[in-house]
CSV table of N, CA and C in Angstrom, one decimal:
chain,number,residue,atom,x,y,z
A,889,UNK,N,-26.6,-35.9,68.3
A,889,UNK,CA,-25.2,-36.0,68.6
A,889,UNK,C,-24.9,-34.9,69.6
A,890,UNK,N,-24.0,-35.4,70.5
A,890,UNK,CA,-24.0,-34.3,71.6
A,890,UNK,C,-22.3,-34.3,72.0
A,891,UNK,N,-21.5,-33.7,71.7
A,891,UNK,CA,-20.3,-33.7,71.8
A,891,UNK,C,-19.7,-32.6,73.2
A,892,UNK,N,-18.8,-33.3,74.3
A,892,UNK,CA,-18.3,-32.3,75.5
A,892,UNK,C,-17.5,-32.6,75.8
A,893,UNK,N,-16.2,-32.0,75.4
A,893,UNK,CA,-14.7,-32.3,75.5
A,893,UNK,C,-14.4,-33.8,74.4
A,894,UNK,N,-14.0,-34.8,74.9
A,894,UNK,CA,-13.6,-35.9,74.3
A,894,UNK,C,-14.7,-37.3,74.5
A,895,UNK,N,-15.8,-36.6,75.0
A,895,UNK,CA,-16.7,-37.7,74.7
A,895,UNK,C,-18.3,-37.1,74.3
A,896,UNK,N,-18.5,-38.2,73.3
A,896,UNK,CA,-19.7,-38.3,72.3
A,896,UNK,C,-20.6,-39.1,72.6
A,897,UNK,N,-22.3,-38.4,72.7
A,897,UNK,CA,-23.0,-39.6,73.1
A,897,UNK,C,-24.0,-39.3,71.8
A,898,UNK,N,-24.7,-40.1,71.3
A,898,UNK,CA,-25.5,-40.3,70.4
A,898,UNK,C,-27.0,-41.0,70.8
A,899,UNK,N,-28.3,-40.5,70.3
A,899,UNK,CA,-29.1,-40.9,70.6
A,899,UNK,C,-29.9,-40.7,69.5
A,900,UNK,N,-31.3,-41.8,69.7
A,900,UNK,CA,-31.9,-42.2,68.5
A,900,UNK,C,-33.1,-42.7,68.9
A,901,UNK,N,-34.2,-42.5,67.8
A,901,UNK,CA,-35.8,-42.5,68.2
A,901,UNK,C,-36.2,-42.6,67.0
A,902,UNK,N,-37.3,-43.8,67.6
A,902,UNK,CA,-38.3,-44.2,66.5
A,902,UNK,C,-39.4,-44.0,66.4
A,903,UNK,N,-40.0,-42.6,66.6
A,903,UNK,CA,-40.9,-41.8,66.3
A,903,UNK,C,-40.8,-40.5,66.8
A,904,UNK,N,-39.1,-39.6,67.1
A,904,UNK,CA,-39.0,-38.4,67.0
A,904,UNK,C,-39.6,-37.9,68.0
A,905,UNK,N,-39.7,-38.3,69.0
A,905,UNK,CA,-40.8,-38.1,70.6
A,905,UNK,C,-39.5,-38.4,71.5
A,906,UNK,N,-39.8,-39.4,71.6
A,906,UNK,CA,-38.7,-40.6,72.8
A,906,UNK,C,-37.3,-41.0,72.6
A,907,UNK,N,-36.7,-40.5,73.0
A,907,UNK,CA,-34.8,-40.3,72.6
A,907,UNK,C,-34.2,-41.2,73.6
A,908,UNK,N,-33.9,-42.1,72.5
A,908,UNK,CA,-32.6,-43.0,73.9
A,908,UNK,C,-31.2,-43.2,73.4
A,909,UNK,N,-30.5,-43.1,74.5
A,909,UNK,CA,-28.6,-43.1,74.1
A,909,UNK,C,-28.1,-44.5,73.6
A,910,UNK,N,-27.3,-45.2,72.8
A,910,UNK,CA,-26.6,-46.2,73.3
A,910,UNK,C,-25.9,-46.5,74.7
A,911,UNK,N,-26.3,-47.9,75.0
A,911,UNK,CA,-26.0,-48.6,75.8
A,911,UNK,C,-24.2,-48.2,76.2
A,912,UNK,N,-23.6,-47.9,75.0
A,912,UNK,CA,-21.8,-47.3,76.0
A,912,UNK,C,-21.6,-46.5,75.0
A,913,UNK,N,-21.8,-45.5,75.8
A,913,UNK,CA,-21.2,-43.9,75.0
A,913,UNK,C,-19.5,-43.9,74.3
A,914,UNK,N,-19.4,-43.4,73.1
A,914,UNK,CA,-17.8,-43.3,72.7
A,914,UNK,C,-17.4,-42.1,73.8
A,915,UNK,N,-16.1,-42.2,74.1
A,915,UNK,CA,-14.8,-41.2,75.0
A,915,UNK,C,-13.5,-41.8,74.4
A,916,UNK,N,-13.2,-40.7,74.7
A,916,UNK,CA,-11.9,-40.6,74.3
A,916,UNK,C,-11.3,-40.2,72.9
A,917,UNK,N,-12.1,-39.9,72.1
A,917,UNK,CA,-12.1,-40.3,70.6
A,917,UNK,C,-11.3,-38.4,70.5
A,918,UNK,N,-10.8,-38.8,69.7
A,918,UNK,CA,-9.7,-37.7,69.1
A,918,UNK,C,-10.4,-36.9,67.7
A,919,UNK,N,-11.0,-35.4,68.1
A,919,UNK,CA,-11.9,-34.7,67.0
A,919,UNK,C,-10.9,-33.2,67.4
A,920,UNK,N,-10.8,-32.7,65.8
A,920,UNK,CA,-10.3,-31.2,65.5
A,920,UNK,C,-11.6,-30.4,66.5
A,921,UNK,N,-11.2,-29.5,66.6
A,921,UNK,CA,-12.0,-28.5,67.3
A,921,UNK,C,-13.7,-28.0,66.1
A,922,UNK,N,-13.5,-28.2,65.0
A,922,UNK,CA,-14.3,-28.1,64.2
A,922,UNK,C,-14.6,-29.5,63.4
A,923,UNK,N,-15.6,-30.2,63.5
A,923,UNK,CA,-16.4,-31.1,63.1
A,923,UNK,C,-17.4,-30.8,61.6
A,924,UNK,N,-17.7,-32.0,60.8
A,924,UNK,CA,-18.5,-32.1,60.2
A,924,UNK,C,-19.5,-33.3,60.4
A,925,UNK,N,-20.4,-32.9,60.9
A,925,UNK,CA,-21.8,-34.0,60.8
A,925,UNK,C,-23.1,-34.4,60.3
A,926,UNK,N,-23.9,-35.4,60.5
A,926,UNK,CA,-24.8,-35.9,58.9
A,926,UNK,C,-25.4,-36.6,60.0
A,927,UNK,N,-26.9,-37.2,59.2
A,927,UNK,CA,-27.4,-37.9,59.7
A,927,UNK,C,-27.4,-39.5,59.2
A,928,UNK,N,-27.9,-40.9,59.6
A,928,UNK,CA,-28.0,-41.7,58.3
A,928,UNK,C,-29.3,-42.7,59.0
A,929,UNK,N,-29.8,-43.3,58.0
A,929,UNK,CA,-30.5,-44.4,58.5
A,929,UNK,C,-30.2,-45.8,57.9
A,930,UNK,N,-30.6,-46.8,59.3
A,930,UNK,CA,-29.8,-47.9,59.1
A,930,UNK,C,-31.1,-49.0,59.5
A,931,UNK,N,-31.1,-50.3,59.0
A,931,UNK,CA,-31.9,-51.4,59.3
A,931,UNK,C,-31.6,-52.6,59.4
A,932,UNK,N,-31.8,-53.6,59.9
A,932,UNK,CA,-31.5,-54.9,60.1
A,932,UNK,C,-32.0,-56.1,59.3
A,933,UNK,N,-32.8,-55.3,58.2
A,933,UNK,CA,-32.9,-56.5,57.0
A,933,UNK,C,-33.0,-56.6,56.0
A,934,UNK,N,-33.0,-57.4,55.1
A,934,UNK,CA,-32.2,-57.5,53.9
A,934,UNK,C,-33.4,-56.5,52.8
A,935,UNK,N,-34.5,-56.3,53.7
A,935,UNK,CA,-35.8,-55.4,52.6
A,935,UNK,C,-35.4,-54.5,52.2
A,936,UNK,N,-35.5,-54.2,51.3
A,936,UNK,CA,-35.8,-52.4,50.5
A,936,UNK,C,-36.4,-51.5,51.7
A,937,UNK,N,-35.6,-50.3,52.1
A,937,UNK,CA,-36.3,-49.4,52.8
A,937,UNK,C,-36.1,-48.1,52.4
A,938,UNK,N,-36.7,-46.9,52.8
A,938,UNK,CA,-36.6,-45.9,53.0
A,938,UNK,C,-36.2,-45.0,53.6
A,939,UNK,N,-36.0,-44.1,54.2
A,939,UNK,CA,-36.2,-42.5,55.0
A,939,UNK,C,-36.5,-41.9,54.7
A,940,UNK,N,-36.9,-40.9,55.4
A,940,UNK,CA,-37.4,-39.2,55.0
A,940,UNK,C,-37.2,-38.2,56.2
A,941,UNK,N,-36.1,-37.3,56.6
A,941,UNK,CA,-35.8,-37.1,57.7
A,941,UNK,C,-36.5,-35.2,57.4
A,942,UNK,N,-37.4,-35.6,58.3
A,942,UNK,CA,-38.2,-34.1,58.0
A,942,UNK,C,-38.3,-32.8,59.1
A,943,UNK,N,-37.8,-31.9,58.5
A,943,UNK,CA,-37.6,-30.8,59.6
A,943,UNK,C,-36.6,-31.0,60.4
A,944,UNK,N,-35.3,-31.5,59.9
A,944,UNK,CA,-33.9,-31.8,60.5
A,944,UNK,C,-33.0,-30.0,60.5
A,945,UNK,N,-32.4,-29.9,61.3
A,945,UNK,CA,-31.7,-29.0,61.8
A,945,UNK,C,-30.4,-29.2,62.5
A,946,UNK,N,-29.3,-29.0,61.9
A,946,UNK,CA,-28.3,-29.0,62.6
A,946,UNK,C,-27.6,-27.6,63.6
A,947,UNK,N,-27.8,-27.5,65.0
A,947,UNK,CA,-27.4,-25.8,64.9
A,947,UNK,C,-25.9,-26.1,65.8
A,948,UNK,N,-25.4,-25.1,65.7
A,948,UNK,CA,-23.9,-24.4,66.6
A,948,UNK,C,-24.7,-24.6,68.4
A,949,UNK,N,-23.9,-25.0,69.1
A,949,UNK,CA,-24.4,-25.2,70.9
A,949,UNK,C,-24.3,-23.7,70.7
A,950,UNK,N,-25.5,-22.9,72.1
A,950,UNK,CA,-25.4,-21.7,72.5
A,950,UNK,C,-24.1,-22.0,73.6
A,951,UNK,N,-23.1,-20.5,73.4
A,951,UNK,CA,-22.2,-20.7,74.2
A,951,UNK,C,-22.7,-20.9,75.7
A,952,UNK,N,-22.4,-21.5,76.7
A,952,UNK,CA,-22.9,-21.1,78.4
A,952,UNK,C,-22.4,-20.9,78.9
A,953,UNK,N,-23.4,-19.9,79.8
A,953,UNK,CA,-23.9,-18.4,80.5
A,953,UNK,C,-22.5,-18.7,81.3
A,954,UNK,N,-22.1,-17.2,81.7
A,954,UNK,CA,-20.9,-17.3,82.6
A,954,UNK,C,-21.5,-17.3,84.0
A,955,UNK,N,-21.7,-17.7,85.3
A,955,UNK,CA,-21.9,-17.6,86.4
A,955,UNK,C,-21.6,-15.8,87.1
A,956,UNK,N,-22.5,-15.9,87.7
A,956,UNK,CA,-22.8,-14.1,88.1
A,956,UNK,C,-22.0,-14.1,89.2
């Protein structure tokens, strides 16, 4: 999840290698200056499934560098 000003793009991979965005990014969307976020997993059929999200990390963005 990658949040900058009022718009949020989200990306996803199925094998934790190869990262791709949705097709139309959310903007405009109205967020407090402080957020809470999670991960989830989701599937398309009616089967019993799983997850295991391993070595997940959520951190704070490094502030950036001011220009010299």
């Amino acid at each position: 999840i990658a949040r900058k000003d009022k718009a949020v793009t989200i990306s996803h991979s199925f094998d934790g290698k190869e990262w791709a965005a949705p097709v139309t990014p959310r903007q405009g969307l109205e967020f407090p200056d402080e957020v809470t976020v999670g991960v989830f997993y989701a599937h398309s059929t009616h089967q019993i499934a799983a997850a295991t999200f391993d070595g997940l990390t959520i951190e704070k963005p490094k502030e950036p560098k001011e220009p010299k």
